[in-house]
Amino acid sequence: MQISGEKILAVIEAQDYYQEVLTVADGQAIELDQLFQKVDEHLMDAQLMSISLAVNGGVSEGGTTLTLESNVINLPLRYQNQLKKLVYVEEDYDVNLYMYIENMDVSQSHLKIAKVSSITAYSDDLEGGQAKISQWFDEQLAHIVEVQKQVAAEEVAEKEAENKKA
């Protein structure tokens, strides 16, 4: 699937793409099936899409946001200014599927991005694409948990050191 630079810039400017945020409450298992279902419904639409799963309120509330998005460049569609600088009107672009995870502990920028595949390749092998997405999200979530454990251990060590001084 391809899109012209002119069309992508118009879509970005007008924010005329499918957007949906699904929520997962604290303590619930993170079910990616609902996310996959929404992606599959809108994957071949003529427009772009951004479907997120907000865990514990999402990154804006201290939780985690998992996003699948179709785009021509590996930046979130909401990054309008950066995308306008990188997309050229006269070119045609392949539309790809990207996965994003946002959390305070995932990276210094609080955002990590990876390409799943082109939209065409993903639609040709849904099971393989979904397995790749699941594995990547699992790895990122495990990394976040590990960082949080390290931070908690460091806080305990600091308190113990303060108590010994007192």
PDB file of N, CA and C in Angstrom, residues 70-136:
ATOM      1  N   SER A  70      -0.202   3.004  11.587  1.00  0.00           N
ATOM      2  CA  SER A  70       0.267   2.971  10.202  1.00  0.00           C
ATOM      3  C   SER A  70       0.790   4.356   9.867  1.00  0.00           C
ATOM      4  N   ASN A  71       1.960   4.372   9.239  1.00  0.00           N
ATOM      5  CA  ASN A  71       2.605   5.641   8.922  1.00  0.00           C
ATOM      6  C   ASN A  71       3.668   5.378   7.860  1.00  0.00           C
ATOM      7  N   VAL A  72       4.256   6.427   7.342  1.00  0.00           N
ATOM      8  CA  VAL A  72       5.308   6.282   6.342  1.00  0.00           C
ATOM      9  C   VAL A  72       6.697   6.439   6.948  1.00  0.00           C
ATOM     10  N   ILE A  73       6.758   6.968   8.146  1.00  0.00           N
ATOM     11  CA  ILE A  73       8.019   7.209   8.860  1.00  0.00           C
ATOM     12  C   ILE A  73       7.832   6.738  10.300  1.00  0.00           C
ATOM     13  N   ASN A  74       8.893   6.288  10.926  1.00  0.00           N
ATOM     14  CA  ASN A  74       8.792   5.736  12.273  1.00  0.00           C
ATOM     15  C   ASN A  74       8.718   6.813  13.361  1.00  0.00           C
ATOM     16  N   LEU A  75       7.716   7.656  13.226  1.00  0.00           N
ATOM     17  CA  LEU A  75       7.387   8.650  14.244  1.00  0.00           C
ATOM     18  C   LEU A  75       5.883   8.622  14.453  1.00  0.00           C
ATOM     19  N   PRO A  76       5.436   8.863  15.670  1.00  0.00           N
ATOM     20  CA  PRO A  76       3.995   8.922  15.889  1.00  0.00           C
ATOM     21  C   PRO A  76       3.337  10.002  15.017  1.00  0.00           C
ATOM     22  N   LEU A  77       2.132   9.734  14.557  1.00  0.00           N
ATOM     23  CA  LEU A  77       1.394  10.685  13.728  1.00  0.00           C
ATOM     24  C   LEU A  77       1.171  12.016  14.431  1.00  0.00           C
ATOM     25  N   ARG A  78       1.165  12.005  15.747  1.00  0.00           N
ATOM     26  CA  ARG A  78       0.949  13.244  16.496  1.00  0.00           C
ATOM     27  C   ARG A  78       2.152  14.193  16.432  1.00  0.00           C
ATOM     28  N   TYR A  79       3.289  13.706  15.960  1.00  0.00           N
ATOM     29  CA  TYR A  79       4.492  14.532  15.818  1.00  0.00           C
ATOM     30  C   TYR A  79       4.432  15.284  14.486  1.00  0.00           C
ATOM     31  N   GLN A  80       3.453  16.150  14.345  1.00  0.00           N
ATOM     32  CA  GLN A  80       3.184  16.830  13.085  1.00  0.00           C
ATOM     33  C   GLN A  80       4.381  17.611  12.551  1.00  0.00           C
ATOM     34  N   ASN A  81       5.004  18.418  13.372  1.00  0.00           N
ATOM     35  CA  ASN A  81       6.095  19.272  12.903  1.00  0.00           C
ATOM     36  C   ASN A  81       7.267  18.471  12.354  1.00  0.00           C
ATOM     37  N   GLN A  82       7.649  17.402  13.055  1.00  0.00           N
ATOM     38  CA  GLN A  82       8.761  16.580  12.590  1.00  0.00           C
ATOM     39  C   GLN A  82       8.407  15.859  11.293  1.00  0.00           C
ATOM     40  N   LEU A  83       7.182  15.338  11.213  1.00  0.00           N
ATOM     41  CA  LEU A  83       6.770  14.623  10.008  1.00  0.00           C
ATOM     42  C   LEU A  83       6.718  15.549   8.795  1.00  0.00           C
ATOM     43  N   LYS A  84       6.267  16.775   9.001  1.00  0.00           N
ATOM     44  CA  LYS A  84       6.197  17.735   7.887  1.00  0.00           C
ATOM     45  C   LYS A  84       7.586  18.008   7.308  1.00  0.00           C
ATOM     46  N   LYS A  85       8.610  17.920   8.131  1.00  0.00           N
ATOM     47  CA  LYS A  85       9.974  18.167   7.666  1.00  0.00           C
ATOM     48  C   LYS A  85      10.556  16.955   6.926  1.00  0.00           C
ATOM     49  N   LEU A  86      10.008  15.760   7.200  1.00  0.00           N
ATOM     50  CA  LEU A  86      10.586  14.536   6.653  1.00  0.00           C
ATOM     51  C   LEU A  86       9.830  13.957   5.457  1.00  0.00           C
ATOM     52  N   VAL A  87       8.619  14.432   5.212  1.00  0.00           N
ATOM     53  CA  VAL A  87       7.800  13.919   4.114  1.00  0.00           C
ATOM     54  C   VAL A  87       7.823  14.941   2.975  1.00  0.00           C
ATOM     55  N   TYR A  88       8.120  14.457   1.771  1.00  0.00           N
ATOM     56  CA  TYR A  88       8.199  15.323   0.591  1.00  0.00           C
ATOM     57  C   TYR A  88       6.952  15.149  -0.271  1.00  0.00           C
ATOM     58  N   VAL A  89       6.352  16.251  -0.671  1.00  0.00           N
ATOM     59  CA  VAL A  89       5.101  16.269  -1.422  1.00  0.00           C
ATOM     60  C   VAL A  89       5.187  15.438  -2.698  1.00  0.00           C
ATOM     61  N   GLU A  90       6.298  15.516  -3.399  1.00  0.00           N
ATOM     62  CA  GLU A  90       6.404  14.895  -4.722  1.00  0.00           C
ATOM     63  C   GLU A  90       6.721  13.397  -4.690  1.00  0.00           C
ATOM     64  N   GLU A  91       6.927  12.820  -3.524  1.00  0.00           N
ATOM     65  CA  GLU A  91       7.279  11.396  -3.432  1.00  0.00           C
ATOM     66  C   GLU A  91       6.079  10.546  -3.026  1.00  0.00           C
ATOM     67  N   ASP A  92       6.157   9.264  -3.396  1.00  0.00           N
ATOM     68  CA  ASP A  92       5.188   8.278  -2.919  1.00  0.00           C
ATOM     69  C   ASP A  92       5.887   7.436  -1.858  1.00  0.00           C
ATOM     70  N   TYR A  93       5.131   7.046  -0.848  1.00  0.00           N
ATOM     71  CA  TYR A  93       5.705   6.316   0.283  1.00  0.00           C
ATOM     72  C   TYR A  93       4.952   5.012   0.512  1.00  0.00           C
ATOM     73  N   ASP A  94       5.697   3.992   0.941  1.00  0.00           N
ATOM     74  CA  ASP A  94       5.062   2.758   1.408  1.00  0.00           C
ATOM     75  C   ASP A  94       4.502   3.022   2.788  1.00  0.00           C
ATOM     76  N   VAL A  95       3.326   2.499   3.046  1.00  0.00           N
ATOM     77  CA  VAL A  95       2.723   2.630   4.377  1.00  0.00           C
ATOM     78  C   VAL A  95       3.140   1.406   5.184  1.00  0.00           C
ATOM     79  N   ASN A  96       3.687   1.658   6.359  1.00  0.00           N
ATOM     80  CA  ASN A  96       4.177   0.602   7.239  1.00  0.00           C
ATOM     81  C   ASN A  96       3.378   0.576   8.527  1.00  0.00           C
ATOM     82  N   LEU A  97       3.499  -0.529   9.232  1.00  0.00           N
ATOM     83  CA  LEU A  97       2.896  -0.659  10.550  1.00  0.00           C
ATOM     84  C   LEU A  97       4.011  -0.566  11.577  1.00  0.00           C
ATOM     85  N   TYR A  98       3.857   0.349  12.532  1.00  0.00           N
ATOM     86  CA  TYR A  98       4.841   0.556  13.587  1.00  0.00           C
ATOM     87  C   TYR A  98       4.218   0.255  14.937  1.00  0.00           C
ATOM     88  N   MET A  99       5.049  -0.180  15.864  1.00  0.00           N
ATOM     89  CA  MET A  99       4.609  -0.400  17.235  1.00  0.00           C
ATOM     90  C   MET A  99       5.399   0.541  18.126  1.00  0.00           C
ATOM     91  N   TYR A 100       4.686   1.181  19.047  1.00  0.00           N
ATOM     92  CA  TYR A 100       5.287   2.121  19.981  1.00  0.00           C
ATOM     93  C   TYR A 100       4.939   1.682  21.392  1.00  0.00           C
ATOM     94  N   ILE A 101       5.864   1.905  22.291  1.00  0.00           N
ATOM     95  CA  ILE A 101       5.559   1.753  23.708  1.00  0.00           C
ATOM     96  C   ILE A 101       6.045   3.019  24.397  1.00  0.00           C
ATOM     97  N   GLU A 102       5.189   3.537  25.256  1.00  0.00           N
ATOM     98  CA  GLU A 102       5.527   4.754  25.995  1.00  0.00           C
ATOM     99  C   GLU A 102       5.373   4.482  27.486  1.00  0.00           C
ATOM    100  N   ASN A 103       6.437   4.768  28.219  1.00  0.00           N
ATOM    101  CA  ASN A 103       6.468   4.591  29.661  1.00  0.00           C
ATOM    102  C   ASN A 103       7.682   5.360  30.176  1.00  0.00           C
ATOM    103  N   MET A 104       7.578   5.874  31.384  1.00  0.00           N
ATOM    104  CA  MET A 104       8.682   6.647  31.965  1.00  0.00           C
ATOM    105  C   MET A 104       9.986   5.827  32.031  1.00  0.00           C
ATOM    106  N   ASP A 105       9.865   4.496  32.128  1.00  0.00           N
ATOM    107  CA  ASP A 105      11.029   3.649  32.336  1.00  0.00           C
ATOM    108  C   ASP A 105      11.464   2.864  31.100  1.00  0.00           C
ATOM    109  N   VAL A 106      10.859   3.131  29.934  1.00  0.00           N
ATOM    110  CA  VAL A 106      11.211   2.348  28.743  1.00  0.00           C
ATOM    111  C   VAL A 106      12.487   2.866  28.081  1.00  0.00           C
ATOM    112  N   SER A 107      12.699   4.167  28.143  1.00  0.00           N
ATOM    113  CA  SER A 107      13.912   4.770  27.583  1.00  0.00           C
ATOM    114  C   SER A 107      14.007   6.199  28.106  1.00  0.00           C
ATOM    115  N   GLN A 108      15.095   6.853  27.788  1.00  0.00           N
ATOM    116  CA  GLN A 108      15.281   8.228  28.247  1.00  0.00           C
ATOM    117  C   GLN A 108      14.206   9.156  27.667  1.00  0.00           C
ATOM    118  N   SER A 109      13.773   8.882  26.438  1.00  0.00           N
ATOM    119  CA  SER A 109      12.738   9.705  25.801  1.00  0.00           C
ATOM    120  C   SER A 109      11.322   9.263  26.172  1.00  0.00           C
ATOM    121  N   HIS A 110      11.210   8.183  26.943  1.00  0.00           N
ATOM    122  CA  HIS A 110       9.931   7.606  27.374  1.00  0.00           C
ATOM    123  C   HIS A 110       9.173   6.984  26.212  1.00  0.00           C
ATOM    124  N   LEU A 111       9.834   6.771  25.072  1.00  0.00           N
ATOM    125  CA  LEU A 111       9.212   6.232  23.869  1.00  0.00           C
ATOM    126  C   LEU A 111      10.179   5.293  23.164  1.00  0.00           C
ATOM    127  N   LYS A 112       9.657   4.155  22.748  1.00  0.00           N
ATOM    128  CA  LYS A 112      10.453   3.224  21.955  1.00  0.00           C
ATOM    129  C   LYS A 112       9.605   2.819  20.752  1.00  0.00           C
ATOM    130  N   ILE A 113      10.217   2.793  19.570  1.00  0.00           N
ATOM    131  CA  ILE A 113       9.514   2.550  18.318  1.00  0.00           C
ATOM    132  C   ILE A 113      10.198   1.409  17.567  1.00  0.00           C
ATOM    133  N   ALA A 114       9.372   0.550  16.952  1.00  0.00           N
ATOM    134  CA  ALA A 114       9.917  -0.496  16.079  1.00  0.00           C
ATOM    135  C   ALA A 114       8.946  -0.724  14.926  1.00  0.00           C
ATOM    136  N   LYS A 115       9.499  -1.086  13.800  1.00  0.00           N
ATOM    137  CA  LYS A 115       8.691  -1.367  12.614  1.00  0.00           C
ATOM    138  C   LYS A 115       8.255  -2.824  12.646  1.00  0.00           C
ATOM    139  N   VAL A 116       6.973  -3.047  12.419  1.00  0.00           N
ATOM    140  CA  VAL A 116       6.468  -4.415  12.293  1.00  0.00           C
ATOM    141  C   VAL A 116       6.787  -4.893  10.885  1.00  0.00           C
ATOM    142  N   SER A 117       6.244  -4.199   9.890  1.00  0.00           N
ATOM    143  CA  SER A 117       6.450  -4.524   8.476  1.00  0.00           C
ATOM    144  C   SER A 117       5.650  -3.534   7.650  1.00  0.00           C
ATOM    145  N   SER A 118       5.666  -3.725   6.336  1.00  0.00           N
ATOM    146  CA  SER A 118       4.775  -2.928   5.508  1.00  0.00           C
ATOM    147  C   SER A 118       3.341  -3.404   5.770  1.00  0.00           C
ATOM    148  N   ILE A 119       2.379  -2.552   5.470  1.00  0.00           N
ATOM    149  CA  ILE A 119       0.978  -2.934   5.649  1.00  0.00           C
ATOM    150  C   ILE A 119       0.658  -4.168   4.806  1.00  0.00           C
ATOM    151  N   THR A 120       1.184  -4.203   3.594  1.00  0.00           N
ATOM    152  CA  THR A 120       0.930  -5.330   2.698  1.00  0.00           C
ATOM    153  C   THR A 120       1.485  -6.626   3.285  1.00  0.00           C
ATOM    154  N   ALA A 121       2.724  -6.606   3.756  1.00  0.00           N
ATOM    155  CA  ALA A 121       3.337  -7.809   4.338  1.00  0.00           C
ATOM    156  C   ALA A 121       2.587  -8.249   5.590  1.00  0.00           C
ATOM    157  N   TYR A 122       2.172  -7.296   6.413  1.00  0.00           N
ATOM    158  CA  TYR A 122       1.425  -7.632   7.626  1.00  0.00           C
ATOM    159  C   TYR A 122       0.099  -8.296   7.259  1.00  0.00           C
ATOM    160  N   SER A 123      -0.625  -7.736   6.300  1.00  0.00           N
ATOM    161  CA  SER A 123      -1.929  -8.305   5.937  1.00  0.00           C
ATOM    162  C   SER A 123      -1.774  -9.677   5.283  1.00  0.00           C
ATOM    163  N   ASP A 124      -0.623  -9.933   4.648  1.00  0.00           N
ATOM    164  CA  ASP A 124      -0.366 -11.245   4.048  1.00  0.00           C
ATOM    165  C   ASP A 124      -0.030 -12.305   5.093  1.00  0.00           C
ATOM    166  N   ASP A 125       0.487 -11.898   6.255  1.00  0.00           N
ATOM    167  CA  ASP A 125       0.877 -12.835   7.313  1.00  0.00           C
ATOM    168  C   ASP A 125       0.471 -12.267   8.668  1.00  0.00           C
ATOM    169  N   LEU A 126      -0.842 -12.253   8.931  1.00  0.00           N
ATOM    170  CA  LEU A 126      -1.343 -11.677  10.182  1.00  0.00           C
ATOM    171  C   LEU A 126      -0.777 -12.386  11.408  1.00  0.00           C
ATOM    172  N   GLU A 127      -0.742 -13.709  11.378  1.00  0.00           N
ATOM    173  CA  GLU A 127      -0.254 -14.456  12.543  1.00  0.00           C
ATOM    174  C   GLU A 127       1.204 -14.135  12.843  1.00  0.00           C
ATOM    175  N   GLY A 128       2.026 -14.094  11.812  1.00  0.00           N
ATOM    176  CA  GLY A 128       3.447 -13.771  12.002  1.00  0.00           C
ATOM    177  C   GLY A 128       3.638 -12.350  12.516  1.00  0.00           C
ATOM    178  N   GLY A 129       2.882 -11.427  11.959  1.00  0.00           N
ATOM    179  CA  GLY A 129       2.964 -10.040  12.404  1.00  0.00           C
ATOM    180  C   GLY A 129       2.509  -9.874  13.836  1.00  0.00           C
ATOM    181  N   GLN A 130       1.423 -10.533  14.187  1.00  0.00           N
ATOM    182  CA  GLN A 130       0.908 -10.441  15.557  1.00  0.00           C
ATOM    183  C   GLN A 130       1.871 -11.087  16.542  1.00  0.00           C
ATOM    184  N   ALA A 131       2.512 -12.177  16.145  1.00  0.00           N
ATOM    185  CA  ALA A 131       3.504 -12.823  17.015  1.00  0.00           C
ATOM    186  C   ALA A 131       4.690 -11.886  17.248  1.00  0.00           C
ATOM    187  N   LYS A 132       5.131 -11.200  16.184  1.00  0.00           N
ATOM    188  CA  LYS A 132       6.243 -10.259  16.307  1.00  0.00           C
ATOM    189  C   LYS A 132       5.880  -9.117  17.250  1.00  0.00           C
ATOM    190  N   ILE A 133       4.672  -8.587  17.107  1.00  0.00           N
ATOM    191  CA  ILE A 133       4.205  -7.498  17.969  1.00  0.00           C
ATOM    192  C   ILE A 133       4.129  -7.963  19.417  1.00  0.00           C
ATOM    193  N   SER A 134       3.527  -9.114  19.640  1.00  0.00           N
ATOM    194  CA  SER A 134       3.384  -9.650  21.012  1.00  0.00           C
ATOM    195  C   SER A 134       4.746  -9.838  21.671  1.00  0.00           C
ATOM    196  N   GLN A 135       5.672 -10.412  20.928  1.00  0.00           N
ATOM    197  CA  GLN A 135       7.006 -10.648  21.488  1.00  0.00           C
ATOM    198  C   GLN A 135       7.695  -9.332  21.829  1.00  0.00           C
ATOM    199  N   TRP A 136       7.611  -8.358  20.927  1.00  0.00           N
ATOM    200  CA  TRP A 136       8.275  -7.076  21.161  1.00  0.00           C
ATOM    201  C   TRP A 136       7.667  -6.360  22.363  1.00  0.00           C
TER     202      TRP A 136
END
